[in-house]
Coordinates of C-alpha atoms in Angstrom, one line a residue:
M1 CA -27.4 -0.2 13.5
P2 CA -27.2 -3.9 11.8
D3 CA -25.3 -6.5 13.7
Y4 CA -22.3 -6.1 11.0
K5 CA -20.5 -8.1 13.7
A6 CA -22.7 -11.7 12.6
L7 CA -23.1 -10.5 8.9
A8 CA -19.5 -11.2 8.4
A9 CA -19.2 -14.1 11.1
A10 CA -22.6 -15.4 8.4
Q11 CA -19.3 -15.3 5.8
K12 CA -16.1 -16.0 7.8
E13 CA -16.2 -20.2 5.5
Y14 CA -15.9 -18.3 2.2
T15 CA -13.7 -15.6 3.2
V16 CA -11.2 -17.3 4.7
S17 CA -11.3 -20.1 1.6
M18 CA -11.4 -16.8 -1.0
R19 CA -7.9 -16.5 1.7
R20 CA -6.5 -19.5 1.2
Y21 CA -7.1 -19.9 -2.6
F22 CA -5.6 -16.7 -3.9
H23 CA -3.0 -17.0 -0.5
Q24 CA -2.4 -20.6 -3.2
H25 CA -1.9 -18.5 -5.7
P26 CA -0.3 -14.8 -5.9
E27 CA 0.7 -13.1 -8.3
L28 CA 2.9 -9.9 -8.7
S29 CA 2.7 -6.4 -9.2
D30 CA 1.2 -5.9 -12.9
R31 CA 0.7 -10.0 -13.7
E32 CA -2.4 -10.3 -12.2
D33 CA -4.1 -12.0 -14.8
A34 CA -5.7 -15.0 -13.4
T35 CA -6.1 -13.5 -9.8
C36 CA -8.6 -10.3 -11.3
A37 CA -10.2 -13.4 -13.5
K38 CA -10.7 -15.1 -10.1
I39 CA -12.2 -12.2 -8.8
C40 CA -14.4 -11.2 -11.5
A41 CA -15.3 -14.7 -11.5
E42 CA -16.8 -14.8 -7.9
L43 CA -18.8 -11.8 -8.5
A44 CA -20.6 -13.3 -10.7
A45 CA -21.9 -16.2 -8.9
M46 CA -23.1 -13.6 -6.8
E47 CA -24.5 -11.5 -9.5
I48 CA -22.9 -8.2 -8.3
P49 CA -22.1 -6.2 -12.3
Y50 CA -18.7 -5.7 -12.2
V51 CA -15.9 -4.3 -14.7
N52 CA -12.6 -5.3 -14.8
V53 CA -10.1 -2.8 -16.5
P54 CA -7.3 -3.6 -18.4
R55 CA -4.0 -3.7 -16.1
G56 CA -5.4 -1.9 -13.9
G57 CA -8.0 -4.1 -11.7
V58 CA -11.8 -4.5 -11.2
F59 CA -14.5 -2.4 -9.6
A60 CA -17.4 -4.3 -8.6
F61 CA -21.3 -2.2 -8.2
L62 CA -23.9 -2.1 -5.4
G63 CA -26.5 -0.3 -4.0
D64 CA -28.1 2.4 -6.7
E65 CA -26.6 6.5 -6.4
S66 CA -29.7 8.1 -6.7
K67 CA -30.6 7.1 -3.4
G68 CA -27.5 8.9 -1.6
R69 CA -24.0 9.0 -1.8
T70 CA -21.7 6.9 -3.2
V71 CA -19.2 5.0 -0.8
L72 CA -15.2 3.1 -2.5
L73 CA -14.6 0.6 -1.2
R74 CA -10.7 -0.5 -1.6
A75 CA -8.6 -3.1 -1.4
D76 CA -5.0 -4.4 -3.5
V77 CA -4.6 -7.6 -5.2
D78 CA -1.1 -8.3 -5.6
A79 CA 1.5 -10.2 -4.4
L80 CA 5.8 -10.2 -3.7
P81 CA 8.9 -11.8 -4.8
G82 CA 11.0 -14.3 -2.7
K83 CA 9.8 -17.7 -1.1
E84 CA 8.1 -18.0 1.8
S85 CA 8.9 -21.1 5.2
P86 CA 6.4 -23.5 5.6
V87 CA 6.2 -22.1 9.1
N88 CA 5.2 -19.2 10.1
G89 CA 7.2 -17.1 13.5
G90 CA 6.7 -18.8 16.1
G91 CA 8.5 -22.2 14.0
Q92 CA 4.2 -23.0 13.5
P93 CA 3.2 -25.0 10.2
K94 CA 1.0 -22.5 8.2
V95 CA -2.5 -23.5 7.6
V96 CA -1.3 -22.8 3.3
V97 CA 1.8 -22.1 1.8
S98 CA 2.3 -20.7 -1.9
E99 CA 1.7 -22.7 -4.9
N100 CA 4.5 -20.8 -6.3
D101 CA 8.2 -20.9 -4.8
E102 CA 8.9 -17.9 -5.8
T103 CA 6.1 -15.8 -5.3
S104 CA 3.6 -15.3 -2.5
H105 CA 1.7 -13.3 0.2
T106 CA 3.5 -11.8 2.7
C107 CA 2.1 -8.6 2.7
G108 CA -1.5 -9.9 3.2
H109 CA -3.0 -8.8 0.0
D110 CA -4.8 -12.5 -0.1
C111 CA -6.3 -10.8 3.0
H112 CA -7.5 -8.0 1.2
I113 CA -9.2 -9.8 -1.7
A114 CA -10.9 -11.7 1.2
M115 CA -12.2 -9.3 3.1
L116 CA -13.6 -7.5 0.4
L117 CA -14.8 -9.9 -1.3
G118 CA -16.7 -11.3 2.4
A119 CA -17.9 -8.0 2.3
A120 CA -19.2 -8.2 -1.0
K121 CA -20.9 -11.1 -0.2
A122 CA -22.9 -9.7 2.5
L123 CA -23.9 -6.4 1.2
K124 CA -25.5 -8.2 -2.0
S125 CA -27.8 -10.4 0.8
M126 CA -28.6 -7.1 2.0
E127 CA -28.8 -4.4 -1.6
D128 CA -31.9 -3.2 -0.9
E129 CA -31.0 -1.2 2.2
I130 CA -27.6 -0.1 0.6
P131 CA -28.7 3.5 1.6
G132 CA -27.2 4.2 -1.1
R133 CA -24.1 3.0 -4.0
L134 CA -21.0 1.4 -3.0
I135 CA -18.1 1.2 -5.3
L136 CA -15.6 -1.9 -4.9
M137 CA -12.6 -1.5 -5.9
F138 CA -9.8 -4.6 -7.1
E139 CA -6.1 -2.8 -7.5
R140 CA -3.9 -4.4 -9.1
G141 CA 0.4 -3.2 -8.9
E142 CA 0.7 -1.9 -5.8
E143 CA 3.1 -2.8 -4.3
S144 CA 6.0 -1.7 -6.8
T145 CA 3.8 -0.8 -10.9
G146 CA 1.5 2.0 -9.7
N147 CA -1.6 0.8 -11.4
I148 CA -3.9 2.5 -9.1
R149 CA -3.3 5.5 -12.5
Y150 CA -6.2 3.0 -15.2
L151 CA -8.4 2.4 -11.9
L152 CA -8.2 6.1 -11.6
K153 CA -8.9 7.4 -15.0
Y154 CA -11.3 4.9 -15.7
A155 CA -13.3 6.3 -12.6
Y156 CA -12.9 9.9 -13.7
E157 CA -13.8 8.7 -17.3
Q158 CA -17.0 8.1 -15.6
N159 CA -17.5 11.0 -14.1
W160 CA -18.7 8.5 -10.5
K161 CA -19.3 11.1 -8.0
I162 CA -17.7 9.4 -4.4
D163 CA -18.2 10.6 -1.6
S164 CA -15.8 8.7 0.3
S165 CA -13.7 5.8 0.1
F166 CA -11.9 4.0 2.8
G167 CA -9.2 1.0 3.0
L168 CA -7.6 -1.9 5.5
H169 CA -4.1 -3.6 5.7
V170 CA -3.8 -6.9 7.8
F171 CA -1.7 -5.3 10.2
P172 CA 1.0 -7.8 13.1
Y173 CA 1.7 -5.0 15.4
S174 CA -2.0 -5.6 16.8
D175 CA -3.1 -8.6 18.1
T176 CA -6.6 -10.1 16.7
G177 CA -9.2 -8.8 17.1
T178 CA -8.8 -5.2 17.7
V179 CA -8.4 -2.6 14.7
A180 CA -6.3 1.2 14.6
I181 CA -7.0 3.6 13.1
S182 CA -5.1 6.5 13.2
S183 CA -6.0 10.5 12.3
G184 CA -4.6 13.1 9.5
H185 CA -1.5 11.6 8.1
A186 CA -1.7 7.5 8.7
M187 CA 1.2 6.1 6.1
A188 CA 3.7 8.5 4.5
G189 CA 5.1 8.8 1.2
I190 CA 7.5 7.7 -0.9
M191 CA 10.3 8.7 -2.9
A192 CA 13.4 6.1 -4.8
F193 CA 16.7 7.0 -6.1
R194 CA 19.0 4.4 -7.5
V195 CA 22.6 5.4 -8.7
T196 CA 26.1 4.2 -10.5
L197 CA 28.5 4.6 -9.9
V198 CA 31.5 4.5 -12.9
G199 CA 35.4 4.4 -12.0
K200 CA 38.2 2.7 -12.7
T201 CA 39.3 -0.7 -12.2
A202 CA 42.8 -1.4 -11.5
H203 CA 44.8 -4.1 -10.0
G204 CA 43.8 -3.6 -5.4
S205 CA 48.0 -2.9 -4.7
S206 CA 47.3 -0.2 -7.3
P207 CA 44.8 2.2 -6.1
V208 CA 46.4 4.9 -8.1
E209 CA 46.0 4.0 -11.5
G210 CA 42.7 3.6 -10.8
I211 CA 39.0 5.3 -9.5
N212 CA 37.7 3.3 -6.5
P213 CA 33.8 4.3 -6.4
I214 CA 33.6 2.1 -3.2
D215 CA 35.1 5.5 -1.4
C216 CA 33.2 8.3 -4.0
F217 CA 30.0 6.3 -2.2
V218 CA 31.5 6.2 1.1
A219 CA 31.1 9.7 0.7
L220 CA 28.1 10.2 -0.9
Y221 CA 26.0 7.5 2.1
N222 CA 27.7 10.1 4.9
T223 CA 26.0 13.0 3.0
I224 CA 22.6 10.9 2.5
Q225 CA 22.4 10.2 6.0
S226 CA 23.4 14.1 6.8
L227 CA 19.8 15.1 4.4
R228 CA 17.3 14.6 7.2
M229 CA 18.5 17.1 9.6
R230 CA 19.1 20.1 6.6
F231 CA 16.1 20.0 5.3
A232 CA 13.6 17.6 7.1
G233 CA 12.1 20.3 10.6
P234 CA 12.5 18.6 13.8
F235 CA 8.7 18.2 14.4
D236 CA 8.4 16.7 10.1
P237 CA 10.0 12.4 10.6
M238 CA 11.4 11.5 7.0
T239 CA 13.7 8.4 7.9
G240 CA 16.0 7.7 4.4
S241 CA 17.9 3.9 3.9
I242 CA 20.0 2.6 1.2
C243 CA 19.0 -1.2 1.3
Q244 CA 21.0 -2.3 -1.6
I245 CA 24.7 -2.6 -3.3
N246 CA 25.7 -3.9 -5.6
S247 CA 29.9 -3.9 -6.6
G248 CA 33.0 -5.9 -6.8
F249 CA 33.7 -9.0 -7.5
A250 CA 37.1 -9.9 -6.2
R251 CA 38.4 -8.7 -3.0
N252 CA 41.8 -8.3 -4.8
I253 CA 40.5 -5.7 -7.9
I254 CA 38.9 -2.3 -8.0
P255 CA 35.8 -2.8 -8.9
P256 CA 34.5 -0.6 -11.9
D257 CA 31.3 0.2 -10.8
L258 CA 29.1 0.6 -7.9
T259 CA 25.0 0.8 -8.0
F260 CA 22.8 0.9 -5.0
S261 CA 19.3 2.3 -4.3
G262 CA 17.1 3.1 -1.0
T263 CA 14.2 5.1 -0.6
F264 CA 13.4 8.7 1.8
R265 CA 10.2 7.7 3.3
V266 CA 8.7 11.6 4.9
F267 CA 4.8 13.5 5.5
N268 CA 5.7 16.5 4.3
H269 CA 5.7 17.0 0.6
E270 CA 7.6 19.8 0.7
D271 CA 10.3 18.7 2.5
A272 CA 10.4 15.9 0.2
M273 CA 10.7 18.5 -3.2
K274 CA 14.0 19.9 -1.4
V275 CA 15.3 16.4 -0.5
K276 CA 14.9 15.2 -4.3
Q277 CA 16.6 17.9 -5.4
E278 CA 19.8 18.3 -2.5
L279 CA 20.4 14.6 -3.3
A280 CA 20.9 15.4 -7.4
H281 CA 23.5 18.2 -6.3
A282 CA 25.5 15.8 -3.8
I283 CA 24.8 12.4 -5.9
E284 CA 26.8 14.7 -9.2
T285 CA 29.5 17.1 -6.7
T286 CA 30.3 14.1 -5.0
A287 CA 30.7 11.4 -8.1
E288 CA 32.8 14.7 -9.9
L289 CA 34.3 14.9 -6.7
Y290 CA 35.4 11.7 -6.8
H291 CA 36.5 11.9 -10.7
C292 CA 33.9 9.4 -10.8
K293 CA 30.7 9.1 -13.5
A294 CA 27.5 9.6 -11.7
D295 CA 23.9 7.7 -13.2
Y296 CA 20.5 8.6 -11.8
A297 CA 16.9 8.0 -11.1
I298 CA 15.3 9.9 -8.1
G299 CA 11.7 8.9 -8.5
H300 CA 8.6 11.8 -7.5
P301 CA 7.5 12.4 -3.9
S302 CA 5.0 10.0 -3.6
P303 CA 1.4 11.9 -1.3
S304 CA 0.9 10.5 2.2
L305 CA -2.1 9.1 2.9
Y306 CA -4.1 11.1 4.8
N307 CA -6.9 10.2 6.8
D308 CA -9.4 12.4 7.0
P309 CA -10.2 14.0 10.8
E310 CA -13.5 14.0 10.3
C311 CA -13.9 10.5 9.2
A312 CA -11.5 9.0 11.6
A313 CA -13.5 10.3 14.5
F314 CA -16.2 9.0 12.7
T315 CA -15.1 5.4 11.7
K316 CA -13.5 4.8 15.5
E317 CA -16.8 6.2 16.8
I318 CA -18.6 3.3 14.2
L319 CA -16.2 1.0 15.1
G320 CA -16.6 1.2 18.5
N321 CA -20.0 0.8 18.8
V322 CA -19.5 -2.9 16.8
F323 CA -16.3 -4.1 18.7
G324 CA -16.6 -2.2 21.3
T325 CA -14.3 0.9 22.3
E326 CA -11.5 -1.1 23.6
A327 CA -11.3 -2.9 20.4
V328 CA -10.4 0.4 18.3
L329 CA -7.3 1.1 18.9
D330 CA -5.6 4.4 18.3
S331 CA -1.7 4.3 15.5
K332 CA 0.6 6.3 15.1
P333 CA 2.0 7.6 11.8
L334 CA 3.5 4.2 9.3
M335 CA 6.8 5.3 7.2
V336 CA 5.6 2.7 5.3
S337 CA 3.3 3.8 2.0
E338 CA 1.0 2.8 0.1
S339 CA -0.4 3.7 -2.8
H340 CA -3.8 4.3 -1.5
S341 CA -2.3 7.4 -0.6
L342 CA -3.8 9.1 -3.8
T343 CA -7.5 7.9 -3.7
S344 CA -6.8 10.1 -0.1
R345 CA -6.4 13.0 -1.3
I346 CA -9.1 12.3 -4.2
W347 CA -11.9 10.8 -2.0
P348 CA -12.1 11.4 1.9
G349 CA -11.6 8.9 4.1
T350 CA -10.5 6.4 6.3
Y351 CA -8.0 3.5 6.1
C352 CA -7.4 1.4 8.7
F353 CA -4.9 -1.0 10.6
V354 CA -6.7 -4.8 11.2
G355 CA -4.6 -7.2 13.8
I356 CA -3.6 -10.0 12.9
R357 CA -1.5 -11.1 15.7
N358 CA -1.5 -14.2 17.6
E359 CA 2.2 -15.3 19.7
A360 CA -0.3 -18.6 20.8
K361 CA -1.1 -19.8 17.4
G362 CA 2.8 -18.2 16.5
M363 CA 1.8 -15.9 13.7
T364 CA 4.4 -13.2 15.0
A365 CA 5.9 -12.0 12.3
L366 CA 5.5 -9.0 9.9
N367 CA 4.9 -8.1 6.9
H368 CA 7.5 -9.4 3.9
H369 CA 9.0 -11.8 6.4
E370 CA 9.1 -15.3 4.8
C371 CA 7.2 -16.4 8.0
F372 CA 4.4 -14.2 8.1
E373 CA 1.0 -15.6 8.6
P374 CA -2.6 -13.5 9.3
D375 CA -4.5 -15.5 11.4
E376 CA -7.4 -16.1 9.7
D377 CA -9.8 -15.0 12.5
A378 CA -9.0 -12.2 12.5
L379 CA -10.9 -11.5 8.9
E380 CA -14.1 -11.5 9.9
F381 CA -13.6 -8.1 11.9
G382 CA -11.9 -6.3 8.5
V383 CA -15.2 -7.7 6.9
A384 CA -17.8 -6.2 9.9
S385 CA -15.5 -2.6 9.7
H386 CA -15.9 -3.1 5.5
L387 CA -19.8 -2.9 6.3
A388 CA -20.3 -1.0 9.2
Y389 CA -18.4 1.8 7.2
A390 CA -19.9 1.6 3.9
L391 CA -23.6 1.3 5.2
E392 CA -22.8 3.7 8.2
F393 CA -21.0 6.3 6.2
L394 CA -23.8 6.1 4.0
K395 CA -26.5 6.9 6.1
Q396 CA -24.8 9.2 8.5
G397 CA -21.2 10.1 8.0
P398 CA -20.3 13.5 7.8
D399 CA -20.1 16.0 5.6
T400 CA -17.7 15.6 2.6
S401 CA -18.9 16.8 0.0
E402 CA -16.6 20.4 -0.2
K403 CA -13.2 18.1 1.0
V404 CA -13.6 15.7 -2.8
Y405 CA -10.7 17.2 -5.0
K406 CA -12.4 18.8 -7.7
G407 CA -9.5 19.5 -10.1
A408 CA -8.4 17.5 -13.1
L409 CA -6.7 14.4 -12.8
K410 CA -4.1 15.5 -15.0
D411 CA -2.9 18.2 -12.7
L412 CA -3.3 15.8 -9.4
F413 CA -0.8 13.4 -11.8
A414 CA 1.2 16.4 -12.0
A415 CA 1.8 17.2 -8.3
Y416 CA 2.4 13.6 -7.3
A417 CA 2.4 11.4 -9.6
P418 CA 3.9 12.7 -13.2
H419 CA 5.2 9.7 -14.1
Y420 CA 1.2 8.7 -14.2
L421 CA 0.6 11.3 -16.7
A422 CA 0.8 9.3 -20.0
V423 CA -2.0 7.1 -19.2
L424 CA -4.0 10.3 -19.4
E425 CA -2.5 10.8 -23.4

């Protein structure tokens, strides 16, 4: 087995420089034109062929499919809205901060881009030794706009025969030098909802003259909190959270309306469909009971991100050989969600979590927090993981030929993301 740690360490300076560049120049979902242009420029400098898929992202290609199987390596590229703090979770100054006061890479996608580019650079230096084909996928719009649909459409149009997929996410719950892997469900599916309740405004001293949408919301809130107990089995995890409420403009005026939104997170897709139906019923009946009008939208539940058990076991073994078994941790299923869930339903593989926590450096804040900062010493572990999975799978990975999704893309979209179907028209 090649010394993957040494190969990754040789690219550390480049990988760190890329992380810092993308961190300084973040772009929101579906707006990552400059980000993708930079990725393409880096690939061109490496003399790696690529295609920039409009609104989807970038595919890059290494190796030769005539030599063996094909593995897809994935990174997401978008940032989040919001200004980041100049200090990290421990109160120490950050190494680098965003140059955009309204946008920041507080989920770590800058790391994901950098790690995959670092892997690309290492792989290019040994391209003749790749026993198959590698496709690198830089995905736009993971956070909110679902741009994966454009990439999947393009991949299907090209009739690529991909045998496995692999992805990484930086993980502030684990220390630098570790990689966490779960077998089976790795991350939950998501079902988002938004509801507007319309009542009738009146003076606060005369509630009988109005219809208070807050009363309706309180009743509906309690109903929503009970859905998990009534429609999910005791061994099927599900969470439901309302995280945004907007209503009213004065303490003595009954507001004319109230809008709230939230999400359910679930692993069992059938349970999610039951909750979707019951949530719609609860909104309609509760609004009628409180004499409100309801306008609502409930998203279709996305699938969970699923690690193929054979691929997960293979990944643990390979990375254990690379980093030492003590550095490879068992990860519990997480209730957060990921667009890679759809990709993993097509091409079986593994999604890992690279530890980036370093208390001595103050790097303790969680993803999406303004103080979030990854330990850059962790990046080479991500690069090495990409290299090890890609090359070792091509050499000796499990047979996934019967697990690759062989149906039509429109059927997959219809089952898990019907709002994606329009892209196929």
